[in-house]
Amino acid sequence: MFQQEHVIKLANMKMPFGKYAGRILIDLPEEYLLWFQKQGFPEGELGMLMALALDFKIEGLESVIRPLRKD
């Protein structure tokens, strides 16, 4: 179960490493998140948020997240 704070972090937190380092989590490509799902998401909050981002993408709900950006 996700909480409001998780949704806000999805809209604002940047990927800390890898091919898409610096990209906002909700903007990570679905294929990249699916790859992580197969390999195993990182431990802790980052992994939980990446899994949540994938869920939102699969359901077509990224547009719900993007307006929460704090640019």
mmCIF file of N, CA, C and O in Angstrom:
data_model
loop_
_atom_site.group_PDB
_atom_site.id
_atom_site.type_symbol
_atom_site.label_atom_id
_atom_site.label_comp_id
_atom_site.label_asym_id
_atom_site.label_seq_id
_atom_site.Cartn_x
_atom_site.Cartn_y
_atom_site.Cartn_z
ATOM 1 N N MET A 1 0.856 -1.194 0.000
ATOM 2 C CA MET A 1 0.000 0.000 0.000
ATOM 3 C C MET A 1 0.892 1.244 0.000
ATOM 4 O O MET A 1 1.794 1.368 0.811
ATOM 5 N N PHE A 2 0.639 2.138 -0.916
ATOM 6 C CA PHE A 2 1.453 3.346 -0.969
ATOM 7 C C PHE A 2 0.780 4.477 -0.205
ATOM 8 O O PHE A 2 -0.401 4.450 0.058
ATOM 9 N N GLN A 3 1.611 5.440 0.131
ATOM 10 C CA GLN A 3 1.131 6.605 0.872
ATOM 11 C C GLN A 3 1.360 7.848 0.027
ATOM 12 O O GLN A 3 2.119 7.821 -0.934
ATOM 13 N N GLN A 4 0.711 8.930 0.424
ATOM 14 C CA GLN A 4 0.835 10.188 -0.326
ATOM 15 C C GLN A 4 2.293 10.610 -0.461
ATOM 16 O O GLN A 4 2.714 11.072 -1.519
ATOM 17 N N GLU A 5 3.087 10.441 0.588
ATOM 18 C CA GLU A 5 4.497 10.844 0.527
ATOM 19 C C GLU A 5 5.253 10.056 -0.545
ATOM 20 O O GLU A 5 6.157 10.584 -1.178
ATOM 21 N N HIS A 6 4.868 8.795 -0.770
ATOM 22 C CA HIS A 6 5.516 7.996 -1.806
ATOM 23 C C HIS A 6 5.206 8.552 -3.190
ATOM 24 O O HIS A 6 6.086 8.609 -4.054
ATOM 25 N N VAL A 7 3.983 8.967 -3.403
ATOM 26 C CA VAL A 7 3.582 9.532 -4.690
ATOM 27 C C VAL A 7 4.338 10.836 -4.949
ATOM 28 O O VAL A 7 4.817 11.077 -6.060
ATOM 29 N N ILE A 8 4.494 11.653 -3.939
ATOM 30 C CA ILE A 8 5.233 12.914 -4.081
ATOM 31 C C ILE A 8 6.703 12.627 -4.393
ATOM 32 O O ILE A 8 7.308 13.277 -5.239
ATOM 33 N N LYS A 9 7.269 11.619 -3.731
ATOM 34 C CA LYS A 9 8.666 11.254 -4.022
ATOM 35 C C LYS A 9 8.818 10.729 -5.442
ATOM 36 O O LYS A 9 9.820 11.013 -6.101
ATOM 37 N N LEU A 10 7.845 9.975 -5.933
ATOM 38 C CA LEU A 10 7.893 9.489 -7.320
ATOM 39 C C LEU A 10 7.985 10.648 -8.303
ATOM 40 O O LEU A 10 8.644 10.547 -9.329
ATOM 41 N N ALA A 11 7.317 11.733 -7.983
ATOM 42 C CA ALA A 11 7.269 12.901 -8.870
ATOM 43 C C ALA A 11 8.520 13.759 -8.781
ATOM 44 O O ALA A 11 8.737 14.604 -9.652
ATOM 45 N N ASN A 12 9.343 13.552 -7.737
ATOM 46 C CA ASN A 12 10.455 14.474 -7.495
ATOM 47 C C ASN A 12 11.822 13.831 -7.282
ATOM 48 O O ASN A 12 12.839 14.481 -7.506
ATOM 49 N N MET A 13 11.860 12.593 -6.865
ATOM 50 C CA MET A 13 13.133 11.940 -6.550
ATOM 51 C C MET A 13 13.847 11.499 -7.821
ATOM 52 O O MET A 13 13.218 10.993 -8.756
ATOM 53 N N LYS A 14 15.156 11.709 -7.848
ATOM 54 C CA LYS A 14 15.953 11.345 -9.017
ATOM 55 C C LYS A 14 16.620 9.986 -8.811
ATOM 56 O O LYS A 14 16.996 9.628 -7.704
ATOM 57 N N MET A 15 16.753 9.263 -9.901
ATOM 58 C CA MET A 15 17.462 7.990 -9.900
ATOM 59 C C MET A 15 18.924 8.281 -9.562
ATOM 60 O O MET A 15 19.564 9.087 -10.221
ATOM 61 N N PRO A 16 19.461 7.627 -8.504
ATOM 62 C CA PRO A 16 20.800 7.982 -8.038
ATOM 63 C C PRO A 16 21.951 7.320 -8.800
ATOM 64 O O PRO A 16 23.101 7.706 -8.616
ATOM 65 N N PHE A 17 21.681 6.344 -9.659
ATOM 66 C CA PHE A 17 22.777 5.631 -10.318
ATOM 67 C C PHE A 17 22.302 5.042 -11.644
ATOM 68 O O PHE A 17 21.120 5.055 -11.960
ATOM 69 N N GLY A 18 23.268 4.517 -12.388
ATOM 70 C CA GLY A 18 22.956 3.762 -13.593
ATOM 71 C C GLY A 18 22.724 4.598 -14.835
ATOM 72 O O GLY A 18 22.991 5.798 -14.873
ATOM 73 N N LYS A 19 22.216 3.918 -15.843
ATOM 74 C CA LYS A 19 22.000 4.500 -17.161
ATOM 75 C C LYS A 19 21.145 5.763 -17.112
ATOM 76 O O LYS A 19 21.334 6.678 -17.901
ATOM 77 N N TYR A 20 20.173 5.794 -16.199
ATOM 78 C CA TYR A 20 19.249 6.924 -16.118
ATOM 79 C C TYR A 20 19.465 7.758 -14.848
ATOM 80 O O TYR A 20 18.531 8.389 -14.357
ATOM 81 N N ALA A 21 20.687 7.781 -14.362
ATOM 82 C CA ALA A 21 21.003 8.587 -13.179
ATOM 83 C C ALA A 21 20.588 10.035 -13.426
ATOM 84 O O ALA A 21 20.827 10.591 -14.495
ATOM 85 N N GLY A 22 19.909 10.623 -12.439
ATOM 86 C CA GLY A 22 19.469 12.007 -12.542
ATOM 87 C C GLY A 22 18.070 12.171 -13.095
ATOM 88 O O GLY A 22 17.505 13.256 -13.037
ATOM 89 N N ARG A 23 17.488 11.118 -13.625
ATOM 90 C CA ARG A 23 16.125 11.200 -14.168
ATOM 91 C C ARG A 23 15.124 10.973 -13.036
ATOM 92 O O ARG A 23 15.325 10.134 -12.171
ATOM 93 N N ILE A 24 14.036 11.733 -13.056
ATOM 94 C CA ILE A 24 12.966 11.577 -12.061
ATOM 95 C C ILE A 24 12.395 10.155 -12.178
ATOM 96 O O ILE A 24 12.198 9.649 -13.276
ATOM 97 N N LEU A 25 12.125 9.533 -11.033
ATOM 98 C CA LEU A 25 11.699 8.130 -11.021
ATOM 99 C C LEU A 25 10.493 7.850 -11.918
ATOM 100 O O LEU A 25 10.474 6.857 -12.638
ATOM 101 N N ILE A 26 9.494 8.715 -11.893
ATOM 102 C CA ILE A 26 8.293 8.449 -12.708
ATOM 103 C C ILE A 26 8.608 8.556 -14.199
ATOM 104 O O ILE A 26 7.858 8.044 -15.027
ATOM 105 N N ASP A 27 9.732 9.184 -14.550
ATOM 106 C CA ASP A 27 10.122 9.331 -15.952
ATOM 107 C C ASP A 27 11.045 8.215 -16.441
ATOM 108 O O ASP A 27 11.454 8.220 -17.608
ATOM 109 N N LEU A 28 11.370 7.263 -15.577
ATOM 110 C CA LEU A 28 12.192 6.136 -16.012
ATOM 111 C C LEU A 28 11.398 5.321 -17.030
ATOM 112 O O LEU A 28 10.186 5.121 -16.862
ATOM 113 N N PRO A 29 12.052 4.825 -18.075
ATOM 114 C CA PRO A 29 11.332 4.024 -19.073
ATOM 115 C C PRO A 29 10.756 2.743 -18.453
ATOM 116 O O PRO A 29 11.387 2.117 -17.598
ATOM 117 N N GLU A 30 9.598 2.369 -18.904
ATOM 118 C CA GLU A 30 8.945 1.156 -18.394
ATOM 119 C C GLU A 30 9.831 -0.071 -18.602
ATOM 120 O O GLU A 30 9.917 -0.941 -17.735
ATOM 121 N N GLU A 31 10.523 -0.138 -19.744
ATOM 122 C CA GLU A 31 11.395 -1.280 -20.034
ATOM 123 C C GLU A 31 12.505 -1.398 -18.996
ATOM 124 O O GLU A 31 12.894 -2.502 -18.612
ATOM 125 N N TYR A 32 13.045 -0.269 -18.569
ATOM 126 C CA TYR A 32 14.106 -0.234 -17.556
ATOM 127 C C TYR A 32 13.565 -0.759 -16.218
ATOM 128 O O TYR A 32 14.203 -1.564 -15.545
ATOM 129 N N LEU A 33 12.380 -0.319 -15.857
ATOM 130 C CA LEU A 33 11.760 -0.778 -14.610
ATOM 131 C C LEU A 33 11.420 -2.265 -14.684
ATOM 132 O O LEU A 33 11.578 -2.989 -13.697
ATOM 133 N N LEU A 34 10.977 -2.729 -15.846
ATOM 134 C CA LEU A 34 10.695 -4.160 -16.018
ATOM 135 C C LEU A 34 11.969 -4.984 -15.890
ATOM 136 O O LEU A 34 11.960 -6.078 -15.321
ATOM 137 N N TRP A 35 13.075 -4.467 -16.407
ATOM 138 C CA TRP A 35 14.360 -5.154 -16.277
ATOM 139 C C TRP A 35 14.722 -5.289 -14.799
ATOM 140 O O TRP A 35 15.119 -6.361 -14.341
ATOM 141 N N PHE A 36 14.575 -4.196 -14.056
ATOM 142 C CA PHE A 36 14.861 -4.238 -12.617
ATOM 143 C C PHE A 36 13.934 -5.215 -11.905
ATOM 144 O O PHE A 36 14.346 -5.907 -10.976
ATOM 145 N N GLN A 37 12.685 -5.273 -12.339
ATOM 146 C CA GLN A 37 11.738 -6.202 -11.710
ATOM 147 C C GLN A 37 12.241 -7.642 -11.855
ATOM 148 O O GLN A 37 12.172 -8.426 -10.913
ATOM 149 N N LYS A 38 12.778 -7.971 -13.025
ATOM 150 C CA LYS A 38 13.307 -9.322 -13.259
ATOM 151 C C LYS A 38 14.590 -9.567 -12.475
ATOM 152 O O LYS A 38 14.803 -10.663 -11.955
ATOM 153 N N GLN A 39 15.464 -8.558 -12.407
ATOM 154 C CA GLN A 39 16.757 -8.698 -11.744
ATOM 155 C C GLN A 39 16.646 -8.559 -10.222
ATOM 156 O O GLN A 39 17.492 -9.048 -9.494
ATOM 157 N N GLY A 40 15.630 -7.831 -9.802
ATOM 158 C CA GLY A 40 15.467 -7.508 -8.384
ATOM 159 C C GLY A 40 15.678 -6.019 -8.177
ATOM 160 O O GLY A 40 16.732 -5.488 -8.531
ATOM 161 N N PHE A 41 14.661 -5.362 -7.656
ATOM 162 C CA PHE A 41 14.785 -3.931 -7.377
ATOM 163 C C PHE A 41 15.808 -3.721 -6.262
ATOM 164 O O PHE A 41 16.034 -4.616 -5.444
ATOM 165 N N PRO A 42 16.424 -2.531 -6.201
ATOM 166 C CA PRO A 42 17.346 -2.235 -5.100
ATOM 167 C C PRO A 42 16.631 -2.354 -3.746
ATOM 168 O O PRO A 42 15.411 -2.241 -3.675
ATOM 169 N N GLU A 43 17.414 -2.534 -2.709
ATOM 170 C CA GLU A 43 16.868 -2.623 -1.355
ATOM 171 C C GLU A 43 16.313 -1.267 -0.918
ATOM 172 O O GLU A 43 16.708 -0.221 -1.421
ATOM 173 N N GLY A 44 15.421 -1.295 0.022
ATOM 174 C CA GLY A 44 14.951 -0.094 0.690
ATOM 175 C C GLY A 44 13.958 0.736 -0.093
ATOM 176 O O GLY A 44 13.262 0.244 -0.994
ATOM 177 N N GLU A 45 13.937 2.014 0.273
ATOM 178 C CA GLU A 45 12.939 2.929 -0.286
ATOM 179 C C GLU A 45 13.052 3.076 -1.801
ATOM 180 O O GLU A 45 12.035 3.102 -2.499
ATOM 181 N N LEU A 46 14.271 3.142 -2.316
ATOM 182 C CA LEU A 46 14.441 3.315 -3.758
ATOM 183 C C LEU A 46 13.776 2.172 -4.523
ATOM 184 O O LEU A 46 13.022 2.402 -5.469
ATOM 185 N N GLY A 47 14.018 0.956 -4.106
ATOM 186 C CA GLY A 47 13.421 -0.191 -4.773
ATOM 187 C C GLY A 47 11.903 -0.179 -4.689
ATOM 188 O O GLY A 47 11.214 -0.488 -5.668
ATOM 189 N N MET A 48 11.389 0.180 -3.523
ATOM 190 C CA MET A 48 9.930 0.251 -3.344
ATOM 191 C C MET A 48 9.339 1.309 -4.275
ATOM 192 O O MET A 48 8.310 1.086 -4.917
ATOM 193 N N LEU A 49 10.003 2.455 -4.388
ATOM 194 C CA LEU A 49 9.502 3.522 -5.253
ATOM 195 C C LEU A 49 9.602 3.146 -6.728
ATOM 196 O O LEU A 49 8.709 3.466 -7.519
ATOM 197 N N MET A 50 10.660 2.438 -7.104
ATOM 198 C CA MET A 50 10.790 1.989 -8.501
ATOM 199 C C MET A 50 9.680 0.993 -8.837
ATOM 200 O O MET A 50 9.097 1.059 -9.923
ATOM 201 N N ALA A 51 9.371 0.096 -7.923
ATOM 202 C CA ALA A 51 8.278 -0.859 -8.134
ATOM 203 C C ALA A 51 6.946 -0.117 -8.246
ATOM 204 O O ALA A 51 6.105 -0.454 -9.098
ATOM 205 N N LEU A 52 6.766 0.898 -7.419
ATOM 206 C CA LEU A 52 5.543 1.695 -7.467
ATOM 207 C C LEU A 52 5.448 2.451 -8.799
ATOM 208 O O LEU A 52 4.381 2.520 -9.417
ATOM 209 N N ALA A 53 6.582 2.998 -9.257
ATOM 210 C CA ALA A 53 6.604 3.688 -10.556
ATOM 211 C C ALA A 53 6.179 2.734 -11.666
ATOM 212 O O ALA A 53 5.395 3.101 -12.548
ATOM 213 N N LEU A 54 6.668 1.501 -11.612
ATOM 214 C CA LEU A 54 6.280 0.509 -12.617
ATOM 215 C C LEU A 54 4.782 0.240 -12.552
ATOM 216 O O LEU A 54 4.115 0.190 -13.595
ATOM 217 N N ASP A 55 4.245 0.099 -11.366
ATOM 218 C CA ASP A 55 2.800 -0.127 -11.218
ATOM 219 C C ASP A 55 1.998 1.018 -11.841
ATOM 220 O O ASP A 55 1.018 0.785 -12.563
ATOM 221 N N PHE A 56 2.411 2.256 -11.556
ATOM 222 C CA PHE A 56 1.704 3.410 -12.124
ATOM 223 C C PHE A 56 1.792 3.400 -13.651
ATOM 224 O O PHE A 56 0.818 3.694 -14.335
ATOM 225 N N LYS A 57 2.964 3.055 -14.196
ATOM 226 C CA LYS A 57 3.131 3.022 -15.644
ATOM 227 C C LYS A 57 2.266 1.933 -16.273
ATOM 228 O O LYS A 57 1.617 2.166 -17.291
ATOM 229 N N ILE A 58 2.258 0.754 -15.686
ATOM 230 C CA ILE A 58 1.459 -0.353 -16.219
ATOM 231 C C ILE A 58 -0.021 0.018 -16.248
ATOM 232 O O ILE A 58 -0.734 -0.308 -17.187
ATOM 233 N N GLU A 59 -0.453 0.739 -15.222
ATOM 234 C CA GLU A 59 -1.859 1.152 -15.147
ATOM 235 C C GLU A 59 -2.144 2.430 -15.945
ATOM 236 O O GLU A 59 -3.284 2.886 -15.999
ATOM 237 N N GLY A 60 -1.099 3.024 -16.533
ATOM 238 C CA GLY A 60 -1.283 4.232 -17.336
ATOM 239 C C GLY A 60 -1.574 5.475 -16.512
ATOM 240 O O GLY A 60 -2.268 6.379 -16.968
ATOM 241 N N LEU A 61 -1.015 5.529 -15.309
ATOM 242 C CA LEU A 61 -1.336 6.625 -14.385
ATOM 243 C C LEU A 61 -0.192 7.613 -14.156
ATOM 244 O O LEU A 61 -0.266 8.416 -13.231
ATOM 245 N N GLU A 62 0.852 7.591 -15.009
ATOM 246 C CA GLU A 62 1.952 8.540 -14.796
ATOM 247 C C GLU A 62 1.473 9.985 -14.797
ATOM 248 O O GLU A 62 2.018 10.828 -14.106
ATOM 249 N N SER A 63 0.448 10.269 -15.589
ATOM 250 C CA SER A 63 -0.051 11.641 -15.697
ATOM 251 C C SER A 63 -0.635 12.137 -14.372
ATOM 252 O O SER A 63 -0.745 13.336 -14.155
ATOM 253 N N VAL A 64 -0.974 11.242 -13.490
ATOM 254 C CA VAL A 64 -1.478 11.613 -12.151
ATOM 255 C C VAL A 64 -0.304 12.099 -11.283
ATOM 256 O O VAL A 64 -0.480 12.969 -10.428
ATOM 257 N N ILE A 65 0.876 11.557 -11.529
ATOM 258 C CA ILE A 65 2.053 11.854 -10.723
ATOM 259 C C ILE A 65 2.738 13.161 -11.150
ATOM 260 O O ILE A 65 3.129 13.960 -10.332
ATOM 261 N N ARG A 66 2.868 13.371 -12.440
ATOM 262 C CA ARG A 66 3.666 14.494 -12.954
ATOM 263 C C ARG A 66 3.255 15.874 -12.424
ATOM 264 O O ARG A 66 4.129 16.693 -12.171
ATOM 265 N N PRO A 67 1.965 16.155 -12.227
ATOM 266 C CA PRO A 67 1.603 17.483 -11.694
ATOM 267 C C PRO A 67 2.115 17.746 -10.273
ATOM 268 O O PRO A 67 2.083 18.881 -9.803
ATOM 269 N N LEU A 68 2.599 16.724 -9.585
ATOM 270 C CA LEU A 68 3.067 16.887 -8.210
ATOM 271 C C LEU A 68 4.524 17.336 -8.131
ATOM 272 O O LEU A 68 5.077 17.483 -7.053
ATOM 273 N N ARG A 69 5.136 17.589 -9.274
ATOM 274 C CA ARG A 69 6.535 18.038 -9.295
ATOM 275 C C ARG A 69 6.701 19.372 -8.612
ATOM 276 O O ARG A 69 5.855 20.246 -8.716
ATOM 277 N N LYS A 70 7.839 19.512 -7.966
ATOM 278 C CA LYS A 70 8.152 20.763 -7.260
ATOM 279 C C LYS A 70 9.168 21.603 -8.010
ATOM 280 O O LYS A 70 9.668 22.563 -7.484
ATOM 281 N N ASP A 71 9.489 21.211 -9.231
ATOM 282 C CA ASP A 71 10.497 21.893 -10.081
ATOM 283 C C ASP A 71 11.101 23.017 -9.336
ATOM 284 O O ASP A 71 11.529 23.978 -9.601
#
